[in-house]
PDB file of C-alpha atoms in Angstrom:
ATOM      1  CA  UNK A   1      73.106 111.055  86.767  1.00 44.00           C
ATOM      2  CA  UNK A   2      74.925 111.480  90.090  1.00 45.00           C
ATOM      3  CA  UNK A   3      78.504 113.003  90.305  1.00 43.00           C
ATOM      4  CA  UNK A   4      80.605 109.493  90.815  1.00 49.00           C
ATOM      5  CA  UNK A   5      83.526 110.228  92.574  1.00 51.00           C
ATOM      6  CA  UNK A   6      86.739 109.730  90.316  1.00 53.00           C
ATOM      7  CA  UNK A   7      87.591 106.466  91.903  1.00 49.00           C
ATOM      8  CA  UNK A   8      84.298 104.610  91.615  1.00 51.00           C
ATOM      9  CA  UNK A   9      83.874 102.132  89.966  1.00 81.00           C
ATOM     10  CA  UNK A  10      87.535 101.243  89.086  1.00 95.00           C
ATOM     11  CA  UNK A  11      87.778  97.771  88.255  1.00 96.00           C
ATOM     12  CA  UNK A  12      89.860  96.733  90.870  1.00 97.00           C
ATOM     13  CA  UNK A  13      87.939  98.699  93.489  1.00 97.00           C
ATOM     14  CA  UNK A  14      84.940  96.778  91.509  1.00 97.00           C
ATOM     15  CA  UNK A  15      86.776  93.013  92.081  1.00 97.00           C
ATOM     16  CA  UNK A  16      88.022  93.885  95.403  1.00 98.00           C
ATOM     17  CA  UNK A  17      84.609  94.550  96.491  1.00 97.00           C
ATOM     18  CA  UNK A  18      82.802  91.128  94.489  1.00 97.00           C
ATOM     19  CA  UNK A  19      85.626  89.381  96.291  1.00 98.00           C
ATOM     20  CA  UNK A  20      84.513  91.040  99.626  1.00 98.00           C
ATOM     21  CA  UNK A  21      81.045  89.936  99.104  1.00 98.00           C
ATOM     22  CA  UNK A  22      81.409  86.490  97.830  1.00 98.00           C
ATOM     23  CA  UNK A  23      83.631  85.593 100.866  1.00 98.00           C
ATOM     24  CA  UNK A  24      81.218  87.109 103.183  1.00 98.00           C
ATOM     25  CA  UNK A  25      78.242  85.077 101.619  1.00 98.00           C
ATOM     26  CA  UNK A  26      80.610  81.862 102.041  1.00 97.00           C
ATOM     27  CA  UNK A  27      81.066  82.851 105.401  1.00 96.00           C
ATOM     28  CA  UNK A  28      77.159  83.193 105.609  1.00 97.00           C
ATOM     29  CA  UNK A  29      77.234  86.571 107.617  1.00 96.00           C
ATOM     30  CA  UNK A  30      75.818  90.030 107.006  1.00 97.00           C
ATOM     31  CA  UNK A  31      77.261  93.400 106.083  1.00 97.00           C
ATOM     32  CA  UNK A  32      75.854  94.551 109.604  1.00 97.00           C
ATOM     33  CA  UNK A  33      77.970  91.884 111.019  1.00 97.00           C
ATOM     34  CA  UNK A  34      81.334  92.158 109.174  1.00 98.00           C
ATOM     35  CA  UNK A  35      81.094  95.656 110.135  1.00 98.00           C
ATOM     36  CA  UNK A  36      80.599  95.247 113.729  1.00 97.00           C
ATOM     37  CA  UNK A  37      83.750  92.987 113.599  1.00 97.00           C
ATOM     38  CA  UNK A  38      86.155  94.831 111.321  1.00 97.00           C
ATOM     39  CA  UNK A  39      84.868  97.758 113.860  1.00 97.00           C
ATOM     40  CA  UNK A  40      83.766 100.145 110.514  1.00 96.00           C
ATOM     41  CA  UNK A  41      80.820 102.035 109.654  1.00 93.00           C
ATOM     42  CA  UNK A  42      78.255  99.592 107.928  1.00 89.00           C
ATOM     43  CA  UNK A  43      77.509 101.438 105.353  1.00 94.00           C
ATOM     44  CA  UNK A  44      80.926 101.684 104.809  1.00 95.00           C
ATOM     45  CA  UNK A  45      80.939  98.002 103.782  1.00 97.00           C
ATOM     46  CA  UNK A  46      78.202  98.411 101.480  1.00 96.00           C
ATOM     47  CA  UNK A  47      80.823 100.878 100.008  1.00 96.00           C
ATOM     48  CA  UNK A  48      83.708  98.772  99.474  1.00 97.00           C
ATOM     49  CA  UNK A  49      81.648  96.106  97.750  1.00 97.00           C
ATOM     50  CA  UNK A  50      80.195  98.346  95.163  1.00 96.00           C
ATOM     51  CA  UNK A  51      83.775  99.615  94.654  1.00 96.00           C
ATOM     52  CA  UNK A  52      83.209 102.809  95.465  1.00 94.00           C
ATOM     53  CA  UNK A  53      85.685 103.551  98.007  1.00 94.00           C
ATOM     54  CA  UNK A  54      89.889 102.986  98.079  1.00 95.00           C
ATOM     55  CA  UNK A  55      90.411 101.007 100.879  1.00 96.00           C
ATOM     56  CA  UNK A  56      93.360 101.877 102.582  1.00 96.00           C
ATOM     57  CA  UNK A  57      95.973  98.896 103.596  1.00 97.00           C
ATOM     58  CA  UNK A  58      94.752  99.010 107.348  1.00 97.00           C
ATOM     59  CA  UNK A  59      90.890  98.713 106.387  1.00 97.00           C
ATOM     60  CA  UNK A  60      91.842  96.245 104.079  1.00 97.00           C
ATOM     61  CA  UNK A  61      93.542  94.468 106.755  1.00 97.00           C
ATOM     62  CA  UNK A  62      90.398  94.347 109.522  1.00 97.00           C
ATOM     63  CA  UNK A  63      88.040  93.344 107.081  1.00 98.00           C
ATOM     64  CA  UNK A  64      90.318  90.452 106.175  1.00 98.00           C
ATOM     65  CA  UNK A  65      90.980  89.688 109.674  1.00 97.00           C
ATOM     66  CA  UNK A  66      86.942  89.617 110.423  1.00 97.00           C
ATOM     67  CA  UNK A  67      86.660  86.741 107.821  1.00 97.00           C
ATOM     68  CA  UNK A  68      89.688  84.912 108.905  1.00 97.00           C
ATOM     69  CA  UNK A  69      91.554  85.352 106.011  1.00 97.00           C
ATOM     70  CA  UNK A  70      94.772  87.084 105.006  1.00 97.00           C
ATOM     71  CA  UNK A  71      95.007  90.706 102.589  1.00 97.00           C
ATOM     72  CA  UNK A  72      97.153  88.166 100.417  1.00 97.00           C
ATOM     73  CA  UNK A  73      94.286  85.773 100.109  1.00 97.00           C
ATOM     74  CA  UNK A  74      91.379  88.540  99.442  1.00 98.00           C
ATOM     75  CA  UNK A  75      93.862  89.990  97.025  1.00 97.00           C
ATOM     76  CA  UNK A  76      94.119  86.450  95.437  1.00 97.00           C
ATOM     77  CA  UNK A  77      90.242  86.110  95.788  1.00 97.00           C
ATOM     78  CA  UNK A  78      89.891  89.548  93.963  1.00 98.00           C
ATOM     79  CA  UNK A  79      92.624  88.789  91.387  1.00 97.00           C
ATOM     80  CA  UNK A  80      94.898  91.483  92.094  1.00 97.00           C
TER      81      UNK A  80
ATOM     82  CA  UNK B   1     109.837 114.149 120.138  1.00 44.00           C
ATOM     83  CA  UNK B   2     107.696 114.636 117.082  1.00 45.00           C
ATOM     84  CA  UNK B   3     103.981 114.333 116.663  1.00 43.00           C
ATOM     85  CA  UNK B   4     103.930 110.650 114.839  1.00 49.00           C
ATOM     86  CA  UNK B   5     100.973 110.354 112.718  1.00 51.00           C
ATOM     87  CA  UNK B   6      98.500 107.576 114.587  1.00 53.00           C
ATOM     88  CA  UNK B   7      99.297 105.186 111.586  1.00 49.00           C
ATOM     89  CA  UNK B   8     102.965 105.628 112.105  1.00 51.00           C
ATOM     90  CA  UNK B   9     104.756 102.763 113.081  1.00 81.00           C
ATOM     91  CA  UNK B  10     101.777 100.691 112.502  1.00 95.00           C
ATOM     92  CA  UNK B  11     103.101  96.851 112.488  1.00 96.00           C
ATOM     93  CA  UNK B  12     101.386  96.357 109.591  1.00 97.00           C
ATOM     94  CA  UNK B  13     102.314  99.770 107.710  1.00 97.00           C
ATOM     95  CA  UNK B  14     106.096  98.720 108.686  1.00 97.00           C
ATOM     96  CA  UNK B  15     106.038  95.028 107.437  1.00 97.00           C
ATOM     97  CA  UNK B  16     104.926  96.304 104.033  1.00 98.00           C
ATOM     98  CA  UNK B  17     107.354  98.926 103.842  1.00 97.00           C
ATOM     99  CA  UNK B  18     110.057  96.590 104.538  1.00 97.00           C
ATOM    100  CA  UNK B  19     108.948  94.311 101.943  1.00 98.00           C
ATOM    101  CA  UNK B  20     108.205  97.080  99.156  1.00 98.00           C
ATOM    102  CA  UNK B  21     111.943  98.261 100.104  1.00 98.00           C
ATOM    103  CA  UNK B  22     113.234  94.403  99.571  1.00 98.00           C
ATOM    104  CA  UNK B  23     111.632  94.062  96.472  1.00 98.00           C
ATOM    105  CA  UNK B  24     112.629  97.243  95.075  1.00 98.00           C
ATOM    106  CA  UNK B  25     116.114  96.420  96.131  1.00 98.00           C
ATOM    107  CA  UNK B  26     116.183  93.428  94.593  1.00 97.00           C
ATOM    108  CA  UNK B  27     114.695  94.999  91.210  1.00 96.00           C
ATOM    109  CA  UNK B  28     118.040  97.416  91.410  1.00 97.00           C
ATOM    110  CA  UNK B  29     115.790 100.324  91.204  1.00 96.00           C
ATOM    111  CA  UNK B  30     115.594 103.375  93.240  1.00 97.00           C
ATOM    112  CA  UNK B  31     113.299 104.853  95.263  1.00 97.00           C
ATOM    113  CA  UNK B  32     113.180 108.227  92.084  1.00 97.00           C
ATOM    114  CA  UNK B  33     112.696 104.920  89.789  1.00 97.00           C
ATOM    115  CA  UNK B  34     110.187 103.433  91.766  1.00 98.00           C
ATOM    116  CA  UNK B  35     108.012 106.675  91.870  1.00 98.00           C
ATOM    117  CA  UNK B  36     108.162 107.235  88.378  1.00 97.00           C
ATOM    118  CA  UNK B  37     106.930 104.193  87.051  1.00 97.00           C
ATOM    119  CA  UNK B  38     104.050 103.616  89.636  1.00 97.00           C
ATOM    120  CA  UNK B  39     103.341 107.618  89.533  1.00 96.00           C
ATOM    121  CA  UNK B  40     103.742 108.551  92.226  1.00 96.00           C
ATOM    122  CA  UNK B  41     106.035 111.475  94.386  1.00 93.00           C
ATOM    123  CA  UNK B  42     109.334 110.004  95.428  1.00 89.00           C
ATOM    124  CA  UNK B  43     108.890 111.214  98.895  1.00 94.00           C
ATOM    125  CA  UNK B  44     105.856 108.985  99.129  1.00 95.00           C
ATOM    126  CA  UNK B  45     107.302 105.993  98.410  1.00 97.00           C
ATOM    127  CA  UNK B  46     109.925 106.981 101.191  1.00 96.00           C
ATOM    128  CA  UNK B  47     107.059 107.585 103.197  1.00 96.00           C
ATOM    129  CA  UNK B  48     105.610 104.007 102.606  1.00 97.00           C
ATOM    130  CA  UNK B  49     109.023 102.135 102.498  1.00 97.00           C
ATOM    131  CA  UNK B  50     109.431 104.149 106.566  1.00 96.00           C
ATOM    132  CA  UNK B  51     106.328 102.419 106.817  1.00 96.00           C
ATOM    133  CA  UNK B  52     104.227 106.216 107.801  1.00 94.00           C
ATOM    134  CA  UNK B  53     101.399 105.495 105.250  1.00 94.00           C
ATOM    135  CA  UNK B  54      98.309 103.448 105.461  1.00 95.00           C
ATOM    136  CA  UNK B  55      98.506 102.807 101.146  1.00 96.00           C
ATOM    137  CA  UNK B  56      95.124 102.682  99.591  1.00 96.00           C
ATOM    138  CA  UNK B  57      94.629  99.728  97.716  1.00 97.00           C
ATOM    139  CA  UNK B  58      95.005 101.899  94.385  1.00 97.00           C
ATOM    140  CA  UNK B  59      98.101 102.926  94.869  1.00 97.00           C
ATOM    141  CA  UNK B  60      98.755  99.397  95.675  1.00 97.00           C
ATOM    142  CA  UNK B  61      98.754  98.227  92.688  1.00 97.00           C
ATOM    143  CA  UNK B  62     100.783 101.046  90.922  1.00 97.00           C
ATOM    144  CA  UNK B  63     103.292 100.215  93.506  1.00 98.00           C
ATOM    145  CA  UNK B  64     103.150  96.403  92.728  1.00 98.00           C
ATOM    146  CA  UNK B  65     102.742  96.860  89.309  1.00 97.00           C
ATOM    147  CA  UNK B  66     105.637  99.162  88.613  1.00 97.00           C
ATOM    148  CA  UNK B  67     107.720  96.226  90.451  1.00 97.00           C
ATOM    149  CA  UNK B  68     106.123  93.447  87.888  1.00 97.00           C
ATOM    150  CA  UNK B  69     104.454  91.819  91.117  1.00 97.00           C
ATOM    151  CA  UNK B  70     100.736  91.289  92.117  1.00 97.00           C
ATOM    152  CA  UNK B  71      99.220  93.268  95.156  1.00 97.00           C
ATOM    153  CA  UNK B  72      98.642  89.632  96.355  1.00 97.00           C
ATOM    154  CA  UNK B  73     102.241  88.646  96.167  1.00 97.00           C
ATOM    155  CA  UNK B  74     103.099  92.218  97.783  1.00 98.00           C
ATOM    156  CA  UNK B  75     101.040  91.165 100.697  1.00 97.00           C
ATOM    157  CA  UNK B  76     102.548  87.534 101.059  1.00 97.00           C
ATOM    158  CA  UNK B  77     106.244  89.318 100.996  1.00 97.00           C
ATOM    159  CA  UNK B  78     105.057  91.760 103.576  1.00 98.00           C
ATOM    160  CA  UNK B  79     103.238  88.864 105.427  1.00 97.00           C
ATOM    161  CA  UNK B  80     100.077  90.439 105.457  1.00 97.00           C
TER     162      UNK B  80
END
């Protein structure tokens, strides 16, 4: 059993990251691509939608921007 | 001069200082208050009010939820 770090899989890190994913889907694009244009590592993306990493506000923020949407509305999305 | 942090002054960073400040303000509570019930050290959420910390998303939430508010509604005060 791997060591998870002590924030994974927090359930808000958990619906932030389904909320990531199922807006990306809708938006028909891939993690490679929100990457390139939220300008982070891919696999970083992978990260944030298994919940495994605490986005800070400014991540948060460009990965919003890249699919058009406001940090209020992906909070919404995520139900935070 | 002193050496600002790169996320210092961020735009963003500021706008949702200024709206964590507003909202604390208009809760009556201090900043001592405000770090108590979300957890966290008082001279962070002076730090975040000055607008000098990119907030991860879990500490977010503490922050919103010690002020009875949703991260979402957080990010519409803050504009964001």
């Amino acid at each position: 059993m791997p060591n998870l770090s002590k924030n994974r899989q927090d359930p808000a890190l958990v619906a932030l990251g389904e909320a990531l994913r199922r807006i990306r889907l809708n938006h028909d694009i891939s993690q490679e691509r929100l990457a390139l244009l939220a300008e982070v590592d891919r696999s970083y993306v992978g990260r944030v939608e298994r919940g495994d990493n605490n986005v800070a506000l400014l991540t948060l923020l460009k990965l919003a921007n890249a699919l058009n949407i406001t940090a209020a509305e992906l909070m919404v999305e995520a139900g935070l």
